[in-house]
CSV table of C-alpha atoms and ligand atoms in Angstrom, one decimal:
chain,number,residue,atom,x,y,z
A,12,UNK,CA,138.9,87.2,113.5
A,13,UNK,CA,136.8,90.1,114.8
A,14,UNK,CA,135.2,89.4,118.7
A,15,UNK,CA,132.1,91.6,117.6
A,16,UNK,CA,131.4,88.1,115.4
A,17,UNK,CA,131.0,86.1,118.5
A,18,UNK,CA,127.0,86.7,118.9
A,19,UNK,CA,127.1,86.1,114.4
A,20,UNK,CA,128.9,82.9,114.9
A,21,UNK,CA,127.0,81.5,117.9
A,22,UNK,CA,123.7,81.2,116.4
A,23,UNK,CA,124.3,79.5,113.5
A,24,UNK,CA,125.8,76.1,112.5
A,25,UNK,CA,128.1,76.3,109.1
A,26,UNK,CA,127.5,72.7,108.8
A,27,UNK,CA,123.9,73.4,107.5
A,28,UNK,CA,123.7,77.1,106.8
A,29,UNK,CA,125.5,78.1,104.0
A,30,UNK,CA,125.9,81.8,104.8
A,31,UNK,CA,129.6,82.8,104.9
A,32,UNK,CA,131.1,82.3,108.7
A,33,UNK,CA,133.5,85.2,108.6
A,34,UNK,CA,136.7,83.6,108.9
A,35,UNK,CA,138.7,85.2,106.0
A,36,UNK,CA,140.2,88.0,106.3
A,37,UNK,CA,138.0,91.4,105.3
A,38,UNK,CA,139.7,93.4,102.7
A,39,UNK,CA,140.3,96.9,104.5
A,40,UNK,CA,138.9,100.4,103.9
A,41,UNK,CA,135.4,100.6,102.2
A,42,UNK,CA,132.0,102.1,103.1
A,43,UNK,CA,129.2,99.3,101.9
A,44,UNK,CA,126.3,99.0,102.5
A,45,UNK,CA,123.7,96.4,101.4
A,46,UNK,CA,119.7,95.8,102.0
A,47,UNK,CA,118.8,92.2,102.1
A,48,UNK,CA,115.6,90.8,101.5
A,49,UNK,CA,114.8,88.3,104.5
A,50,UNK,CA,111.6,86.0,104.3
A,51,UNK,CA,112.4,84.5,107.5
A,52,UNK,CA,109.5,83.9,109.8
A,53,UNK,CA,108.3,87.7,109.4
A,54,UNK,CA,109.4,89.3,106.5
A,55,UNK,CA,112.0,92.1,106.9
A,56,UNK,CA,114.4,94.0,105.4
A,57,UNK,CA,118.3,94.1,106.8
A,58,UNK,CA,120.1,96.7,106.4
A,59,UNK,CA,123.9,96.4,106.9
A,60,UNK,CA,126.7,99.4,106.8
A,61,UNK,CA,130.1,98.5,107.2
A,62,UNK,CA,132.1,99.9,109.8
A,63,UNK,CA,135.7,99.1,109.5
A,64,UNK,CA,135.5,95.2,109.6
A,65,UNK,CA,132.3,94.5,110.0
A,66,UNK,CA,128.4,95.1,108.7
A,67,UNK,CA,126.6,96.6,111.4
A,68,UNK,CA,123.0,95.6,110.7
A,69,UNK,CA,119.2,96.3,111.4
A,70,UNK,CA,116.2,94.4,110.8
A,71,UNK,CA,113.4,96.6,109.4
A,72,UNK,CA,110.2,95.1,109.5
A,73,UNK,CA,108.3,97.2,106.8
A,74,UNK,CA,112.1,98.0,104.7
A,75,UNK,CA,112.9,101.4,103.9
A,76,UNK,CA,110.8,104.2,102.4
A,77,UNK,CA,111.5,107.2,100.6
A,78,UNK,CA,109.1,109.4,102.0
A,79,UNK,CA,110.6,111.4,104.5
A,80,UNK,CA,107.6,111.8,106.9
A,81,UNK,CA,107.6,108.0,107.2
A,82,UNK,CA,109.4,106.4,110.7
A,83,UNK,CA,110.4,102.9,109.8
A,84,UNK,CA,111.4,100.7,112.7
A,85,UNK,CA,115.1,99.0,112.7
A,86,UNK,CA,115.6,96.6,115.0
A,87,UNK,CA,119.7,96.5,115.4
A,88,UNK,CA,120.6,92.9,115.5
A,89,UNK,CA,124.2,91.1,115.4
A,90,UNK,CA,127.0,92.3,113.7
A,91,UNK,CA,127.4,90.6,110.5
A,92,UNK,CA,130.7,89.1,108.8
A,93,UNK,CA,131.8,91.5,105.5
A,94,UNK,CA,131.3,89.0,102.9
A,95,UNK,CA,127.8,88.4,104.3
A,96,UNK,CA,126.7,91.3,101.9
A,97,UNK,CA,127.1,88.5,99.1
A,98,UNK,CA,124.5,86.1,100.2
A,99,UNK,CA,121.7,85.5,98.6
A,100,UNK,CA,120.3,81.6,99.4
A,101,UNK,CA,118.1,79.6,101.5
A,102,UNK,CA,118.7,79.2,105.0
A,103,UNK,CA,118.0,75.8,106.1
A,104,UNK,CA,114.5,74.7,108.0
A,105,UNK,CA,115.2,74.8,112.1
A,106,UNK,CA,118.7,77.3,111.6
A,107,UNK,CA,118.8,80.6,113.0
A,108,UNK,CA,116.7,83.1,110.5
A,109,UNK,CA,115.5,80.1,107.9
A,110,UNK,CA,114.0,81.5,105.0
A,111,UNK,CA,115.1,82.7,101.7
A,112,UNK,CA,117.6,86.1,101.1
A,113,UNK,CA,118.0,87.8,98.2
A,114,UNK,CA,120.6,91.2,98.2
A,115,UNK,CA,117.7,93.8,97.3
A,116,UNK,CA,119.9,96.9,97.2
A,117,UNK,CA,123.8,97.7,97.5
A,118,UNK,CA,126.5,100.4,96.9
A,119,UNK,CA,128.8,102.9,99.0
A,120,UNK,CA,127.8,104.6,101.4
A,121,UNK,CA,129.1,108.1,103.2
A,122,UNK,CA,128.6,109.1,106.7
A,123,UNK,CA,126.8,112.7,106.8
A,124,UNK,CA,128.1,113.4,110.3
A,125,UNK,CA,132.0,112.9,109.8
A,126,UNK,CA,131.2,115.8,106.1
A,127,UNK,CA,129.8,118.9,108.6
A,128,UNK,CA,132.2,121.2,110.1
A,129,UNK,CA,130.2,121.3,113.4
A,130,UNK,CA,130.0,117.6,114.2
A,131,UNK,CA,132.7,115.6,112.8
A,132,UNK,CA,131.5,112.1,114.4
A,133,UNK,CA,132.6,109.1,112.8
A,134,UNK,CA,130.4,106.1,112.5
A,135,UNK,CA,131.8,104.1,115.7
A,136,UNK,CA,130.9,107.2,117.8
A,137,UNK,CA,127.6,108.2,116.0
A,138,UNK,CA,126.6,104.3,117.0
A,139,UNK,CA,127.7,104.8,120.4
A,140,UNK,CA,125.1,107.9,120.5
A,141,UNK,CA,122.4,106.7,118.6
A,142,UNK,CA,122.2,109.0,115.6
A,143,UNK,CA,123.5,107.9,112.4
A,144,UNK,CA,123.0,110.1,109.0
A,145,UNK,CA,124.3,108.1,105.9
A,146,UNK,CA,124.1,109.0,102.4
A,147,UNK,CA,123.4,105.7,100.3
A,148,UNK,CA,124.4,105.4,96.7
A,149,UNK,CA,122.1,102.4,95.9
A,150,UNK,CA,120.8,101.2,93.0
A,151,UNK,CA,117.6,101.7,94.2
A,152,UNK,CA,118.0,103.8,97.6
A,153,UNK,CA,119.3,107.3,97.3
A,154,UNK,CA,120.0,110.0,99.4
A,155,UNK,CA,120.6,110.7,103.0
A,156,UNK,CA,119.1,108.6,105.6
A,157,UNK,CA,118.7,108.7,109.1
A,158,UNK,CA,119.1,105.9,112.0
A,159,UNK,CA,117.9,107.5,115.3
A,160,UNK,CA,118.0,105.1,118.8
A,161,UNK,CA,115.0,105.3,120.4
A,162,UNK,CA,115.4,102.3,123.0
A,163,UNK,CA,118.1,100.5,124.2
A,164,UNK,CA,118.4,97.2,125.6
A,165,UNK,CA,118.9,93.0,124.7
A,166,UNK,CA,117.2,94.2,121.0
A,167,UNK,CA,118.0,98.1,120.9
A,168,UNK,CA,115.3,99.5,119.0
A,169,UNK,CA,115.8,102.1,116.2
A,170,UNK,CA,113.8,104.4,113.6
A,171,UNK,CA,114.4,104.6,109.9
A,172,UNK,CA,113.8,108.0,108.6
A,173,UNK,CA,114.4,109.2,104.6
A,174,UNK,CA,116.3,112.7,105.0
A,175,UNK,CA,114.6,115.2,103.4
A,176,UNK,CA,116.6,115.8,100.9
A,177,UNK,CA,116.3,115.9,95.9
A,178,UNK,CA,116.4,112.5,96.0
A,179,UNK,CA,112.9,112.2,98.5
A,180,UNK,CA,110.1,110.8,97.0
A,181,UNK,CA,107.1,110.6,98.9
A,182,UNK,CA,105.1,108.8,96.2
A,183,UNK,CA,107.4,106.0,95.2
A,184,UNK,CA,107.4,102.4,96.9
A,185,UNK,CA,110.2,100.7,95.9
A,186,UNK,CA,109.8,97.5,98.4
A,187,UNK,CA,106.9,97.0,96.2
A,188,UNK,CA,107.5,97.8,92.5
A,189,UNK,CA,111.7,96.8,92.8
A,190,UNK,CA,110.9,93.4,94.2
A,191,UNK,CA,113.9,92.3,92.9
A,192,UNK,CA,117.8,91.3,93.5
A,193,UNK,CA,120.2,93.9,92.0
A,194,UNK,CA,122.4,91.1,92.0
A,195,UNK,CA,120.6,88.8,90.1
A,196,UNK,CA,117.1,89.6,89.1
A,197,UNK,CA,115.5,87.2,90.8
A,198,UNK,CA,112.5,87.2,93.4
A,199,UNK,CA,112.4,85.4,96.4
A,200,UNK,CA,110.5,82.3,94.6
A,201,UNK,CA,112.9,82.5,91.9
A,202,UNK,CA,115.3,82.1,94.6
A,203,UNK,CA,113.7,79.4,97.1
A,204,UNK,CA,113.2,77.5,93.8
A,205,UNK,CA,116.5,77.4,92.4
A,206,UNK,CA,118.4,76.9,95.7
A,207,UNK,CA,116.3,74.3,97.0
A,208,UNK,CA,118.6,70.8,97.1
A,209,UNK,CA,121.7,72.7,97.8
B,326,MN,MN1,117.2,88.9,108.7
């Protein structure tokens, strides 16, 4: 049991909610990451990387863009169990982020800090500072990204920024035309639809 899955574990009830509640034991080693498509209240994005035994996650309101002179918001929000990066379902009405998810993108990542010479910063450390610089190997996000803290606090506040790097694209949207789970194909309807009874 990780501690850093106290905050996870208090606000939801795994009576109703079927998301996992992070009591088996992570397999070790790995660089994940996955995007999850959230229609909770607001709509939003999470992104989740894991670090050592756990997905440490953002909420981005608009999701992630491509185009390098875009700043998205991230929102960093509770650590998340590793086999959260699975779920795709409906939360229940009246639990803790009720709405449908669907796994929108997912593959290895590498941290861009820990490869240069001159830095060297693993991904604990790079938190602790508030710069993280990731490459993703998505199936639909690639490239380096950045994380930058810009405010701390109860709900630590965080930008999004597309590296400029070959695989920028300052013309493609792919929150809009890759609607889809990588996982399954579905949409979010397809999704609230076929879960709905569980
Ligand atoms: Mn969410």
């Amino acid at each position: 049991m990780t501690d850093s899955l106290k905050t996870y574990r208090s606000k939801r009830d795994f009576r109703k909610t079927s998301e996992p509640a992070g009591d088996e034991t992570p397999p070790a080693g790995g660089h994940r990451f996955v995007i999850q498509k959230h229609a909770a209240r607001n709509l939003h994005y999470d992104l989740r990387l894991q670090v050592g035994d756990v997905l440490v996650s953002w909420a981005v309101p608009k999701g992630p863009s491509t185009d390098p002179r875009t700043r998205r918001l991230a929102i960093r929000t509770e650590d998340h169990p590793l086999d959260y990066a699975a779920f795709e379902g409906v939360i229940p009405e009246g639990e803790y982020g009720a709405g449908t998810v669907l796994v929108w993108d997912q593959g290895d990542y590498r941290n861009l800090r820990a490869d240069k010479d001159d830095d060297g910063t693993d991904m604990a450390a790079a938190l602790d500072e508030g710069l993280v610089e990731v490459w993703l190997e998505g199936e639909k996000l690639k490239g380096g990204y950045a994380l930058k803290r810009i405010r701390g606090g109860h709900k630590p506040q965080w930008l999004l920024i597309k590296m400029d790097d070959d695989e920028a694209d300052a013309r493609r949207r792919p929150t809009s035309t890759q609607p889809e789970s990588v996982k399954t194909g579905r949409d979010l309807d397809d999704v609230a639809d076929e879960e709905e009874g569980d």
